[in-house]
Structures are given as C-alpha cells and as structure tokens.
Short mmCIF file of C-alpha atoms in Angstrom, two decimals:
data_model
loop_
_atom_site.label_atom_id
_atom_site.label_comp_id
_atom_site.label_asym_id
_atom_site.label_seq_id
_atom_site.Cartn_x
_atom_site.Cartn_y
_atom_site.Cartn_z
CA MET A 1 42.95 4.29 -1.32
CA SER A 2 40.20 1.40 -3.19
CA SER A 3 38.74 2.56 -6.22
CA PRO A 4 35.04 3.51 -6.04
CA PRO A 5 32.66 2.39 -8.57
CA PRO A 6 32.26 4.42 -11.72
CA ILE A 7 30.09 7.40 -10.86
CA ALA A 8 28.39 7.16 -14.51
CA GLU A 9 27.20 3.53 -13.71
CA GLU A 10 25.18 4.67 -10.82
CA LYS A 11 21.81 5.41 -11.49
CA ASN A 12 20.95 6.89 -8.16
CA VAL A 13 23.45 9.80 -8.80
CA THR A 14 20.79 12.31 -10.30
CA THR A 15 21.71 15.60 -8.29
CA LEU A 16 24.84 17.92 -7.35
CA TRP A 17 24.04 16.50 -3.77
CA ASP A 18 24.27 12.78 -4.90
CA VAL A 19 27.58 13.83 -6.61
CA LEU A 20 29.04 15.14 -3.33
CA THR A 21 27.65 12.31 -0.96
CA PHE A 22 28.78 9.80 -3.40
CA HIS A 23 32.35 10.62 -3.36
CA ALA A 24 32.28 11.54 0.34
CA GLU A 25 31.20 7.97 0.90
CA HIS A 26 33.57 6.18 -1.41
CA THR A 27 36.72 8.35 -1.36
CA PRO A 28 36.19 10.53 1.63
CA ASP A 29 39.98 11.29 1.89
CA ARG A 30 40.53 12.19 -1.76
CA ARG A 31 41.21 15.86 -2.29
CA ALA A 32 38.27 17.82 -3.92
CA LEU A 33 39.22 21.31 -3.84
CA THR A 34 42.48 23.28 -3.80
CA PHE A 35 42.17 27.23 -3.40
CA GLU A 36 45.25 29.31 -2.63
CA ARG A 37 46.63 27.66 0.63
CA ARG A 38 43.61 25.65 1.34
CA SER A 39 42.83 22.15 0.27
CA ARG A 40 39.28 20.17 1.27
CA SER A 41 38.67 16.46 0.71
CA TYR A 42 35.55 15.32 -0.48
CA GLY A 43 34.58 14.26 3.21
CA GLU A 44 35.45 17.75 4.31
CA LEU A 45 33.65 19.30 1.60
CA LEU A 46 30.40 17.70 2.47
CA SER A 47 30.71 18.58 6.02
CA ALA A 48 31.29 22.23 5.14
CA SER A 49 28.19 22.31 2.69
CA VAL A 50 26.11 20.44 5.51
CA MET A 51 27.24 23.17 8.01
CA LEU A 52 26.43 25.99 5.54
CA ALA A 53 23.02 24.52 4.70
CA CYS A 54 21.93 24.41 8.36
CA ALA A 55 23.30 28.04 8.54
CA LEU A 56 21.18 29.12 5.77
CA SER A 57 17.95 27.09 7.05
CA GLY A 58 18.41 28.75 10.28
CA ARG A 59 18.32 32.17 8.31
CA GLY A 60 14.91 31.10 6.73
CA ILE A 61 16.37 29.88 3.48
CA LYS A 62 13.92 27.36 1.86
CA ALA A 63 13.02 25.41 -1.24
CA ALA A 64 13.00 27.69 -4.45
CA ASP A 65 14.34 30.79 -2.50
CA ARG A 66 17.13 32.53 -4.68
CA VAL A 67 20.51 33.00 -3.03
CA GLY A 68 23.14 35.32 -4.68
CA TYR A 69 26.93 35.05 -4.63
CA LEU A 70 29.13 38.07 -5.81
CA GLY A 71 32.62 37.62 -5.72
CA LYS A 72 35.75 36.10 -7.80
CA ASN A 73 36.39 32.44 -8.00
CA SER A 74 36.79 30.45 -4.82
CA ASP A 75 36.52 26.94 -3.18
CA LEU A 76 33.64 28.64 -1.22
CA TYR A 77 31.55 29.19 -4.27
CA PHE A 78 31.18 25.37 -4.64
CA VAL A 79 30.61 24.94 -0.77
CA LEU A 80 27.88 27.42 -1.33
CA LEU A 81 26.42 25.88 -4.55
CA PHE A 82 26.12 22.40 -2.74
CA ALA A 83 24.63 24.09 0.36
CA VAL A 84 21.88 25.93 -1.35
CA ALA A 85 21.21 22.81 -3.64
CA ARG A 86 20.69 20.47 -0.52
CA LEU A 87 18.11 22.87 0.76
CA ARG A 88 16.51 22.56 -2.82
CA ALA A 89 16.95 26.62 -3.24
CA VAL A 90 18.68 28.31 -6.44
CA LEU A 91 22.14 29.84 -6.79
CA VAL A 92 22.05 33.18 -8.70
CA PRO A 93 25.82 33.88 -9.52
CA LEU A 94 26.33 38.01 -10.11
CA ASN A 95 29.29 38.64 -12.55
CA TRP A 96 31.67 40.63 -10.52
CA ARG A 97 32.65 42.74 -13.59
CA LEU A 98 29.11 44.18 -14.04
CA ALA A 99 28.04 47.41 -12.87
CA VAL A 100 25.80 48.05 -9.54
CA GLU A 101 22.85 48.80 -11.63
CA GLU A 102 23.29 45.37 -13.33
CA TRP A 103 23.63 43.56 -10.15
CA GLU A 104 20.42 45.28 -8.82
CA TYR A 105 18.27 44.37 -11.97
CA ILE A 106 19.32 40.53 -11.34
CA ALA A 107 19.02 40.63 -7.81
CA ARG A 108 15.31 42.24 -8.05
CA ASP A 109 14.28 39.90 -10.97
CA SER A 110 15.47 36.70 -9.01
CA GLU A 111 13.71 37.86 -5.88
CA MET A 112 16.85 37.21 -4.26
CA LYS A 113 16.53 36.44 -0.32
CA ALA A 114 20.23 36.53 0.57
CA LEU A 115 23.42 37.70 -1.02
CA PHE A 116 26.72 36.04 -0.23
CA CYS A 117 30.15 37.48 -1.52
CA ASP A 118 33.89 37.31 -0.96
CA GLU A 119 35.83 39.71 1.04
CA ALA A 120 37.10 42.04 -1.79
CA PHE A 121 32.99 42.80 -2.68
CA LEU A 122 31.65 43.01 0.89
CA GLU A 123 31.28 46.86 0.60
CA PRO A 124 29.52 46.99 -2.74
CA ALA A 125 27.59 43.87 -1.65
CA ASP A 126 26.21 45.70 1.57
CA PHE A 127 25.45 48.72 -0.69
CA LEU A 128 23.43 46.61 -2.89
CA CYS A 129 21.68 44.81 -0.10
CA ALA A 130 20.57 48.20 1.56
CA ARG A 131 19.11 49.11 -1.91
CA LEU A 132 17.33 45.85 -1.92
CA GLU A 133 16.21 46.02 1.55
CA LEU A 134 18.01 42.66 2.19
CA PRO A 135 19.77 41.45 5.28
CA PRO A 136 23.74 42.46 5.19
CA ALA A 137 25.70 40.46 2.89
CA SER A 138 27.59 37.64 4.28
CA LEU A 139 30.81 36.24 3.57
CA VAL A 140 30.49 32.43 2.87
CA PRO A 141 30.79 31.11 6.87
CA CYS A 142 33.11 28.17 7.49
CA GLU A 143 32.38 27.92 11.03
CA LYS A 144 30.39 25.28 12.73
CA THR A 145 26.87 25.85 13.32
CA VAL A 146 23.74 24.10 14.88
CA THR A 147 22.92 21.03 13.02
CA VAL A 148 19.25 21.04 11.97
CA ASP A 149 16.59 18.82 9.81
CA LEU A 150 17.48 19.86 6.27
CA GLY A 151 14.22 18.42 4.75
CA VAL A 152 13.78 16.32 1.80
CA ALA A 153 16.69 15.81 -0.55
CA PRO A 154 16.78 17.64 -4.00
CA ASP A 155 15.33 16.10 -6.69
CA PRO A 156 16.61 16.13 -10.25
CA GLN A 157 13.78 18.55 -11.62
CA ASP A 158 14.90 21.17 -9.01
CA ILE A 159 16.34 24.27 -10.32
CA ALA A 160 19.73 24.45 -8.73
CA MET A 161 21.29 27.74 -10.64
CA GLN A 162 19.82 30.56 -12.37
CA VAL A 163 22.36 32.03 -14.44
CA TYR A 164 21.51 35.51 -16.15
CA THR A 165 22.12 36.12 -19.90
CA SER A 166 21.18 38.79 -22.08
CA GLY A 167 19.25 38.68 -25.48
CA THR A 168 18.83 40.94 -28.43
CA THR A 169 16.64 43.26 -26.33
CA GLY A 170 19.50 43.73 -23.71
CA THR A 171 17.40 42.68 -21.04
CA PRO A 172 18.77 39.92 -18.81
CA LYS A 173 16.97 36.60 -18.60
CA GLY A 174 17.50 34.12 -15.78
CA ALA A 175 18.27 30.81 -17.51
CA MET A 176 17.05 28.16 -14.95
CA LEU A 177 19.17 25.07 -14.79
CA SER A 178 18.00 22.01 -13.07
CA HIS A 179 20.21 19.26 -11.20
CA ARG A 180 19.32 17.15 -14.14
CA ASN A 181 20.53 20.00 -16.55
CA LEU A 182 23.77 20.40 -15.16
CA LEU A 183 24.81 16.69 -14.97
CA ALA A 184 22.81 15.29 -18.16
CA LEU A 185 25.98 14.87 -20.50
CA ARG A 186 28.30 13.75 -17.94
CA ALA A 187 27.38 9.89 -17.85
CA PRO A 188 26.51 9.38 -21.54
CA GLY A 189 30.30 10.84 -22.49
CA TYR A 190 31.86 8.53 -19.88
CA ARG A 191 29.83 5.61 -21.08
CA ALA A 192 30.83 6.39 -24.72
CA GLY A 193 34.31 6.27 -23.67
CA LEU A 194 35.33 9.83 -24.60
CA LYS A 195 39.10 9.82 -23.07
CA TRP A 196 39.08 13.77 -22.73
CA PHE A 197 36.38 13.66 -19.84
CA PRO A 198 38.49 14.08 -16.67
CA CYS A 199 38.65 10.88 -14.37
CA ALA A 200 39.04 10.84 -10.57
CA GLU A 201 42.97 10.91 -10.68
CA ASP A 202 42.85 13.95 -12.67
CA THR A 203 43.41 17.62 -11.68
CA SER A 204 41.28 20.27 -13.27
CA LEU A 205 42.09 23.94 -13.12
CA VAL A 206 39.16 26.47 -12.90
CA SER A 207 40.26 30.00 -14.11
CA LEU A 208 37.14 31.23 -16.02
CA PRO A 209 34.49 33.11 -14.06
CA VAL A 210 32.28 30.88 -11.90
CA ALA A 211 29.49 33.42 -12.63
CA HIS A 212 29.47 31.89 -16.21
CA ILE A 213 28.11 28.62 -16.90
CA ALA A 214 31.41 27.59 -18.44
CA GLY A 215 33.58 28.32 -15.07
CA ALA A 216 30.79 26.64 -13.03
CA ALA A 217 29.92 23.73 -15.10
CA TYR A 218 33.91 22.79 -15.62
CA GLY A 219 34.12 22.90 -11.92
CA LEU A 220 31.49 20.48 -11.49
CA PHE A 221 32.63 18.35 -14.52
CA GLY A 222 35.78 17.65 -12.37
CA LEU A 223 34.11 17.01 -9.30
CA TYR A 224 31.78 14.83 -10.82
CA ALA A 225 34.46 12.70 -11.78
CA GLY A 226 35.84 12.61 -8.25
CA GLY A 227 38.89 14.24 -9.38
CA ARG A 228 40.81 17.54 -7.63
CA VAL A 229 39.50 20.67 -8.83
CA VAL A 230 42.21 23.61 -8.45
CA VAL A 231 40.65 27.01 -8.20
CA ALA A 232 42.12 30.27 -9.47
CA ARG A 233 40.61 33.52 -8.10
CA GLU A 234 40.64 34.88 -11.49
CA PHE A 235 42.29 34.43 -14.76
CA ASP A 236 46.18 35.78 -14.52
CA ALA A 237 48.48 34.46 -17.01
CA ALA A 238 51.39 34.10 -14.54
CA GLU A 239 49.34 32.63 -11.73
CA VAL A 240 47.72 29.97 -14.20
CA LEU A 241 51.35 29.06 -15.54
CA ARG A 242 52.39 28.84 -11.94
CA LEU A 243 49.56 26.59 -11.03
CA VAL A 244 49.53 24.43 -14.07
CA GLU A 245 53.33 23.68 -13.09
CA GLU A 246 52.96 23.59 -9.42
CA GLU A 247 49.59 21.53 -8.84
CA SER A 248 50.28 19.35 -11.93
CA VAL A 249 47.24 20.32 -13.73
CA ASN A 250 46.05 17.55 -16.41
CA HIS A 251 42.91 19.30 -17.56
CA LEU A 252 42.37 23.00 -18.59
CA LEU A 253 39.47 25.20 -20.00
CA MET A 254 40.55 28.27 -21.98
CA THR A 255 39.06 30.90 -24.51
CA PRO A 256 40.99 31.91 -27.17
CA ALA A 257 41.92 35.12 -25.61
CA THR A 258 43.24 33.44 -22.55
CA MET A 259 45.22 30.86 -24.58
CA ARG A 260 46.84 33.70 -26.24
CA LEU A 261 47.83 35.50 -22.87
CA LEU A 262 49.47 32.38 -21.86
CA ILE A 263 51.21 31.73 -24.90
CA GLU A 264 52.64 35.45 -25.02
CA HIS A 265 53.62 35.52 -21.16
CA PRO A 266 57.40 35.42 -20.61
CA THR A 267 57.31 32.60 -18.23
CA ALA A 268 55.43 30.51 -20.72
CA THR A 269 58.74 29.20 -22.48
CA THR A 270 60.10 27.90 -18.96
CA THR A 271 56.78 26.25 -17.69
CA ASP A 272 56.58 22.56 -17.36
CA PHE A 273 53.33 21.61 -19.05
CA SER A 274 54.19 17.87 -19.03
CA SER A 275 51.36 17.27 -16.72
CA LEU A 276 48.81 18.65 -19.21
CA LYS A 277 46.58 15.76 -20.86
CA TYR A 278 43.73 17.90 -22.39
CA ILE A 279 42.80 21.48 -22.99
CA LEU A 280 39.32 22.42 -23.60
CA TYR A 281 38.65 25.60 -25.44
CA GLY A 282 35.59 27.68 -26.84
CA ALA A 283 33.35 30.68 -26.32
CA SER A 284 34.64 32.79 -29.42
CA PRO A 285 36.27 32.54 -32.75
CA ILE A 286 39.82 31.13 -32.64
CA PRO A 287 42.43 31.82 -35.43
CA GLU A 288 43.97 28.86 -37.08
CA ALA A 289 47.60 30.43 -36.40
CA LEU A 290 46.73 30.47 -32.63
CA LEU A 291 45.53 27.00 -32.57
CA ARG A 292 48.71 25.87 -34.15
CA ARG A 293 51.05 27.60 -31.78
CA ALA A 294 49.02 26.36 -29.01
CA ILE A 295 49.66 22.98 -30.02
CA GLU A 296 53.23 23.61 -30.32
CA VAL A 297 53.49 25.14 -26.79
CA PHE A 298 51.26 23.06 -24.72
CA GLU A 299 52.20 19.66 -26.54
CA CYS A 300 48.77 18.15 -25.31
CA GLN A 301 45.54 17.13 -26.78
CA PHE A 302 42.95 19.74 -27.59
CA ALA A 303 39.03 19.77 -27.68
CA GLN A 304 36.62 22.40 -28.71
CA MET A 305 33.43 22.92 -27.35
CA TYR A 306 30.34 24.67 -28.58
CA GLY A 307 27.52 25.68 -26.22
CA MET A 308 25.61 28.26 -24.28
CA THR A 309 24.13 29.03 -20.95
CA GLU A 310 20.61 27.94 -22.22
CA ALA A 311 22.05 24.51 -23.12
CA GLY A 312 23.44 23.77 -19.75
CA GLY A 313 27.01 24.37 -21.35
CA GLY A 314 28.70 22.39 -24.31
CA VAL A 315 26.54 20.23 -26.39
CA VAL A 316 28.87 20.09 -29.56
CA ALA A 317 32.49 19.06 -29.42
CA LEU A 318 35.39 18.87 -31.78
CA SER A 319 37.69 15.74 -30.39
CA PRO A 320 41.20 15.47 -30.03
CA GLY A 321 41.21 13.12 -32.81
CA ASP A 322 39.43 15.66 -35.06
CA HIS A 323 42.31 18.00 -34.00
CA GLY A 324 44.97 15.44 -34.94
CA SER A 325 43.38 14.63 -38.04
CA GLY A 326 45.04 17.09 -40.27
CA ASP A 327 42.01 17.83 -41.83
CA ALA A 328 42.01 21.81 -42.28
CA GLU A 329 38.31 21.93 -43.19
CA ARG A 330 37.12 19.83 -40.22
CA LEU A 331 39.20 22.03 -37.95
CA ARG A 332 36.82 25.12 -39.09
CA SER A 333 33.92 23.26 -37.50
CA ALA A 334 32.39 23.41 -34.08
CA GLY A 335 32.40 19.61 -34.03
CA GLN A 336 29.71 16.90 -33.67
CA ALA A 337 26.81 16.61 -31.03
CA MET A 338 28.04 15.06 -27.92
CA PRO A 339 26.73 11.85 -26.56
CA GLY A 340 23.34 12.50 -25.25
CA ALA A 341 22.62 15.74 -27.43
CA GLU A 342 21.27 16.41 -31.13
CA VAL A 343 21.73 19.11 -33.46
CA LYS A 344 19.87 20.11 -36.45
CA ILE A 345 19.44 23.14 -39.14
CA LEU A 346 16.14 24.41 -39.84
CA GLY A 347 15.54 26.76 -42.83
CA PRO A 348 13.66 29.90 -42.77
CA ASP A 349 10.22 27.96 -43.56
CA GLY A 350 10.95 25.74 -40.63
CA ALA A 351 11.84 22.72 -42.58
CA PRO A 352 14.82 20.66 -42.13
CA ALA A 353 17.77 21.82 -43.97
CA ARG A 354 19.54 19.42 -46.47
CA ILE A 355 23.18 18.47 -45.96
CA GLY A 356 25.39 21.33 -46.29
CA GLU A 357 22.63 23.97 -46.49
CA GLU A 358 22.43 26.98 -44.20
CA GLY A 359 19.80 27.79 -41.50
CA GLU A 360 19.27 28.26 -37.78
CA VAL A 361 20.87 25.61 -35.43
CA PHE A 362 18.76 23.77 -33.03
CA VAL A 363 20.08 21.57 -30.20
CA ARG A 364 18.10 19.22 -28.03
CA SER A 365 19.37 17.22 -24.77
CA ALA A 366 18.58 16.75 -21.37
CA ALA A 367 21.18 19.56 -20.33
CA VAL A 368 18.78 22.27 -22.09
CA MET A 369 17.39 24.74 -19.53
CA ALA A 370 14.11 24.33 -17.80
CA GLY A 371 13.24 27.83 -19.02
CA TYR A 372 13.72 31.63 -18.32
CA TRP A 373 12.61 32.66 -14.71
CA ARG A 374 9.16 34.27 -15.17
CA ARG A 375 9.51 34.95 -18.72
CA PRO A 376 6.98 32.26 -20.36
CA GLU A 377 6.94 34.36 -23.66
CA ALA A 378 10.78 34.20 -24.00
CA THR A 379 10.96 30.51 -22.93
CA ALA A 380 8.39 29.73 -25.59
CA GLU A 381 10.26 31.67 -28.10
CA ALA A 382 13.67 29.68 -27.28
CA LEU A 383 12.09 26.24 -26.53
CA THR A 384 9.68 24.28 -29.01
CA SER A 385 7.25 22.03 -27.58
CA ASP A 386 9.56 18.78 -28.32
CA GLY A 387 12.31 20.10 -26.40
CA TRP A 388 14.75 21.74 -29.06
CA LEU A 389 16.32 25.09 -28.16
CA ARG A 390 16.86 27.71 -30.88
CA THR A 391 20.19 28.90 -30.61
CA GLY A 392 19.86 32.06 -32.63
CA ASP A 393 22.81 30.91 -34.52
CA VAL A 394 23.11 30.28 -38.28
CA GLY A 395 25.11 27.05 -39.43
CA ARG A 396 25.26 24.09 -41.48
CA ILE A 397 25.89 20.45 -40.94
CA ASP A 398 28.00 18.51 -43.37
CA GLY A 399 27.58 14.83 -44.61
CA ASP A 400 29.61 13.60 -41.46
CA GLY A 401 27.63 15.48 -39.11
CA TYR A 402 29.95 18.17 -38.32
CA LEU A 403 28.30 21.50 -37.39
CA PHE A 404 29.66 24.95 -38.91
CA ILE A 405 28.67 28.00 -37.14
CA LEU A 406 28.49 30.76 -39.69
CA ASP A 407 27.02 33.81 -37.81
CA ARG A 408 24.99 34.57 -35.00
CA ALA A 409 21.49 35.54 -35.56
CA LYS A 410 21.25 37.36 -32.23
CA ASP A 411 24.20 39.37 -33.01
CA THR A 412 25.90 38.55 -29.70
CA ILE A 413 29.67 39.73 -29.47
CA ILE A 414 32.12 37.53 -27.69
CA SER A 415 35.03 39.29 -26.49
CA GLY A 416 37.51 37.68 -24.25
CA GLY A 417 34.92 34.98 -23.56
CA GLU A 418 32.31 37.76 -22.11
CA ASN A 419 29.02 37.91 -23.92
CA ILE A 420 28.19 41.53 -24.99
CA TYR A 421 24.86 42.42 -26.42
CA PRO A 422 24.77 45.31 -29.04
CA ALA A 423 21.46 46.62 -28.02
CA GLU A 424 22.40 46.66 -24.50
CA VAL A 425 25.31 48.86 -25.64
CA GLU A 426 23.37 50.72 -27.96
CA ASN A 427 20.90 51.72 -25.15
CA ALA A 428 23.65 53.16 -23.16
CA ILE A 429 25.24 55.11 -25.68
CA PHE A 430 21.95 56.41 -27.32
CA GLY A 431 21.08 59.00 -24.62
CA HIS A 432 24.65 60.78 -25.44
CA PRO A 433 23.71 64.43 -26.24
CA ASP A 434 25.77 64.42 -29.51
CA VAL A 435 24.37 60.88 -30.93
CA ALA A 436 21.72 60.87 -33.07
CA ASP A 437 21.66 57.06 -34.16
CA VAL A 438 24.19 54.21 -33.29
CA ALA A 439 24.73 50.51 -34.06
CA VAL A 440 27.13 48.26 -32.15
CA ILE A 441 28.89 45.53 -33.97
CA GLY A 442 31.70 42.87 -33.30
CA VAL A 443 35.01 43.31 -35.17
CA PRO A 444 37.97 41.22 -35.20
CA SER A 445 40.37 41.46 -32.41
CA GLU A 446 43.79 39.49 -32.26
CA ARG A 447 43.88 39.76 -28.71
CA TRP A 448 40.26 39.27 -27.66
CA GLY A 449 38.65 37.52 -30.72
CA GLU A 450 36.13 39.97 -31.14
CA GLU A 451 36.01 43.52 -29.59
CA VAL A 452 33.06 46.11 -29.51
CA MET A 453 32.83 48.82 -32.37
CA ALA A 454 30.17 51.80 -32.14
CA ILE A 455 29.21 52.91 -35.52
CA VAL A 456 27.68 56.55 -34.71
CA VAL A 457 25.62 59.08 -36.53
CA PRO A 458 26.06 62.19 -34.95
CA ARG A 459 23.47 65.08 -34.30
CA PRO A 460 23.96 67.76 -37.12
CA GLY A 461 26.65 70.24 -36.06
CA LYS A 462 28.05 68.09 -33.39
CA SER A 463 31.33 66.23 -33.01
CA VAL A 464 31.75 62.79 -31.45
CA ASP A 465 34.86 61.00 -30.46
CA LEU A 466 35.67 57.44 -28.58
CA PRO A 467 36.94 59.08 -25.38
CA SER A 468 33.25 61.00 -24.97
CA ILE A 469 31.52 57.81 -25.82
CA VAL A 470 33.41 55.63 -23.46
CA ALA A 471 33.07 58.46 -20.74
CA TRP A 472 29.21 58.56 -21.31
CA GLY A 473 28.82 54.71 -21.43
CA ARG A 474 31.08 54.07 -18.54
CA GLU A 475 28.44 55.45 -15.80
CA ARG A 476 25.60 52.99 -17.32
CA ILE A 477 27.43 49.65 -18.06
CA ALA A 478 30.39 47.39 -17.29
CA ALA A 479 33.72 48.48 -18.64
CA PHE A 480 34.41 45.46 -20.70
CA LYS A 481 31.03 46.32 -22.78
CA LEU A 482 32.31 49.66 -23.97
CA PRO A 483 33.14 50.00 -27.46
CA LYS A 484 37.13 50.11 -28.28
CA ARG A 485 36.86 51.44 -32.06
CA LEU A 486 34.51 54.18 -33.26
CA ALA A 487 33.42 54.90 -36.80
CA LEU A 488 31.01 58.03 -37.94
CA VAL A 489 28.47 57.57 -40.83
CA VAL A 490 25.86 59.88 -42.16
CA GLU A 491 23.13 56.78 -41.73
CA LEU A 492 22.77 53.32 -40.82
CA PRO A 493 21.75 50.62 -43.23
CA ARG A 494 18.24 49.51 -42.45
CA ASN A 495 15.65 47.07 -43.98
CA ALA A 496 12.28 47.95 -44.95
CA GLY A 497 11.16 47.21 -41.35
CA GLY A 498 13.60 49.68 -39.88
CA LYS A 499 15.90 47.20 -38.37
CA VAL A 500 19.36 47.87 -38.62
CA LEU A 501 21.49 45.54 -40.89
CA ARG A 502 24.42 44.47 -38.70
CA ARG A 503 25.71 41.89 -41.12
CA VAL A 504 26.16 44.79 -43.68
CA LEU A 505 28.12 46.78 -41.09
CA ARG A 506 30.09 43.92 -40.24
CA GLU A 507 31.26 42.69 -43.80
CA PRO A 508 33.97 45.05 -44.43
CA TYR A 509 35.80 44.10 -41.15
CA TRP A 510 35.31 40.40 -41.54
CA GLU A 511 36.12 40.11 -45.37
CA GLY A 512 38.14 37.08 -45.96
CA MET A 513 37.56 35.85 -42.26
CA GLN A 514 35.25 33.39 -41.21
CA ARG A 515 33.44 34.58 -37.86
CA ARG A 516 32.70 31.57 -35.96
CA VAL A 517 31.07 30.72 -32.48
CA ASN A 518 32.64 27.98 -30.53
#
C-alpha cells in the first residue's frame, strides 16, 4: 500500500468530510474502524456514511438540523457523525448515563429533529420520542438506500457537534463545535513534530464515552491520522486489557480512575502491553503514586491533557519528555499550551498576572467553540471579543510557560471522568422534606479522583441520613451524580452576598493535597 501525502500538509482538508474522503481516496483499503466483530476500511466507512446521509436526507434532515444519538460506543456512531456532517447538520450526543428528564431537556433545548440509538436503548429512546412528538427512534441503519443529491459540501465554519455541558447554575448548555474547532489543533501538532500524535500505522482505542468530547475527539484524532480506531462499547477493565493485547493497541486515552481500574485488574499482570506506545490521560486529579505505578506497569510513554468541551478538547499538554524529566514540580503542572493554542492568567482586576501569580485561566485557539446554542448572554460571559475562553479555573503560569491549575472557580466535580455540577445536585436534594439547606462539594476519592459529598443542614427536629438523600435524588438525577458521603452541620458558611463558600467546606478534606484539574 502506497503512503498517502501527509494530511497535515493538505490545506483543502478542513472539514470532517474532507478527512474521510481524503483517506478513502488515498488508502481505501486501510482499516478505519474495528468494533467487536466488525471492521470497516476507509472506503467502506465512506460508502456507509454516504448511504446514511442519503437516508437522512430522505427523512427530511437538512443543514443545521439537530440529530441526536443515544447509546454506548459503536462504530456506527462515527458513521452517523460523518453522515450528519455531510448534510451540514449537527450531531447531538446524549450521555446514556443521564436520567430520562435530562435527555428530554437536551432534546427539547436543541430542537432535535430525529433520534438514533443503539439496540440496548431502543425502548427508552422510543419513550423519549413519544414525549417529544418525534418520529420513533431508529437504529443507525446499515442497509443500502436510494442515492440522492446531498447538496453543498460542508464548510469549516458549519457546526458539526453540539455537546451539552452544565454550568454553575446546573442548567445544561449546548456547546457548538464547528468542523474547524474539531480539527484545529491537529495539523499544528503534526507540523511541530509531536511524536505522541497518532500516525497512519497506529491503532488507537476509544473506551471513554463518545457522548463526551474526550471520547469523540479522540476517535476523530485517530481517524484524522488515517490510522485504525478500535471502539470499545464502554470502559470495562477486562475488555480493555483484552483489546490492548489482541488488537495490538498503540495509543490509549484514559482518566486516572480508569487507569487505576486497569492496573488493579487481576489480568493486568499477564497482559502483553508491548504494543503500547503512548497513554494520554486527563479529566481529573491524578495521585503521583498512581502515575508512578502506571509508568511501571504499562512501560510506555505518557502525555497529560488539560482542556474542556468549550475548548474543543485538550489545549494544554504535559509531554512525554516532561514525564521523563524527573522534575517532580513539573509533573504537578498541566503542561504547556499546545501548538496553535495560547494560555494566559488574568487577575481579579482583569490585568495580566505576572509570572507565578494566581488568577483565572484563559485559553485561545481555533478549537474554541463557536458559542452556546441560543445562549447569547452565556456565550458573551464565556468568550471575549478577541476570542479568549474563560475557563473558570484558577491557576498560575511559571517562567517556562507551564500551567498549574489550583482550583475550579466553577466548583465542578470530576468523578471518574464525569463532570458533576454542585448546583444541579443541590437542586435535586433541596426538595427533600427533611433538608433545610445543602451544599455539595467534591472530596478526594482514591478510586474516582473525586466523589460527591453533600453537606446538609437538617430541618429542626428532623433526622437525615445518606440512604434517604440518595433515594430522594435517584428519582431526579443520574445515579453517578448522587452523593457518596454526607455530613450534617448547623449552618453553611456564606459570604456577605449569601453565596456558599464551597472552598471553605472543601479545605478540611483536601488539606495537604493539591486539587488539580487535568
């Protein structure tokens, strides 16, 4: 098989559809996706995506329409993503771990026109469609269909994905990511010679949820390179270990929580990790002891990523070279801005912070979202007029340009790679008949990085325990958001404006530890 020209040098590859057609033209027989017993070459992936785009067009889907996906990971997710992109429509992934009410909110807010799902979610998807007065949910079809004119090809500025992320209010917002956003940092990284970027000969494994930017963007990362992407239905330690060995996986993305589960699994000691070249990790704090153990077990190189949905994924990286430097202080950092990205710290007065000074972290790159769907005020709050994204994180930058994240101004809890927003959990608990007041914080968890803790002020004469709080909340929010710990207090600390001082509540639990976001 002849080698294609480097995709990073092709100026006309500016959309997701360009990526697929580029590889289908130059290496049509190279394997693109492997899922369970099914494999697709780039040529077959293009054919399947064209057929699905024709089917969607026949159902009336047109440019800018929102199309939903509810399900676990699958190769068909990527077929759907490319098909929707070809029509200049927008894919809206629904996190399968959410509650029905949460799915319904996202579907209504996005004005979803159609919903696709995997077989395991057909029943709840049909129930959801009935409530929304949408056509019945469909499995992603694989059959041939009538070929139709698909119209104008997508433009780099077209929105390709709308990924929902909550804020401090607990109300989900649709972050709009264009084709340009999703591809922006790929070519600069290759041109800069970053060796930990996958290449056409590499096999990457997607085990994190494709409903998150991490899972989806990582899959697109491997496909952009023209490599093979192995898709795991969900993260299962035994299955991931099997796939790493049997599929000769070279690149793997993990959270600290999934990294620990792999290391502690009984078959880890007999798994052949010799194919692994690089492990990327991020999404939550990682204990230094866990990182040292992972380096011993996997015997490959590591890179750490810091980013967020609104930034289109990772924008700051701690390189393999940094991991091998032996510099303990540097390993506590999130790394340096990636090629094509910028990072800065602004103080409370909005002035640039000096080296080592703390302030709010701002990032800028072509990967930063176009804005929040139909939320102009929220967009204006998050994005400056000159393109900087307010991350809501507090940090500092040292003299070598390394970013250190000190805290989350937005109080987001990241547990096992899932974003959990205190206000959302507090809203669910607050209606409990025995609860007078409540605050939710993240506390250290050896297993998950952080876990949810509810600090409750009981009503006079009432008694509250964790099982009753969990039972109450289970009917209102997803199970992974429910508190795992409970503390009872007489009153909550508040500032002069009445805002709960969550940092004061967290301090006793994080004393002596650095709470990091990576």
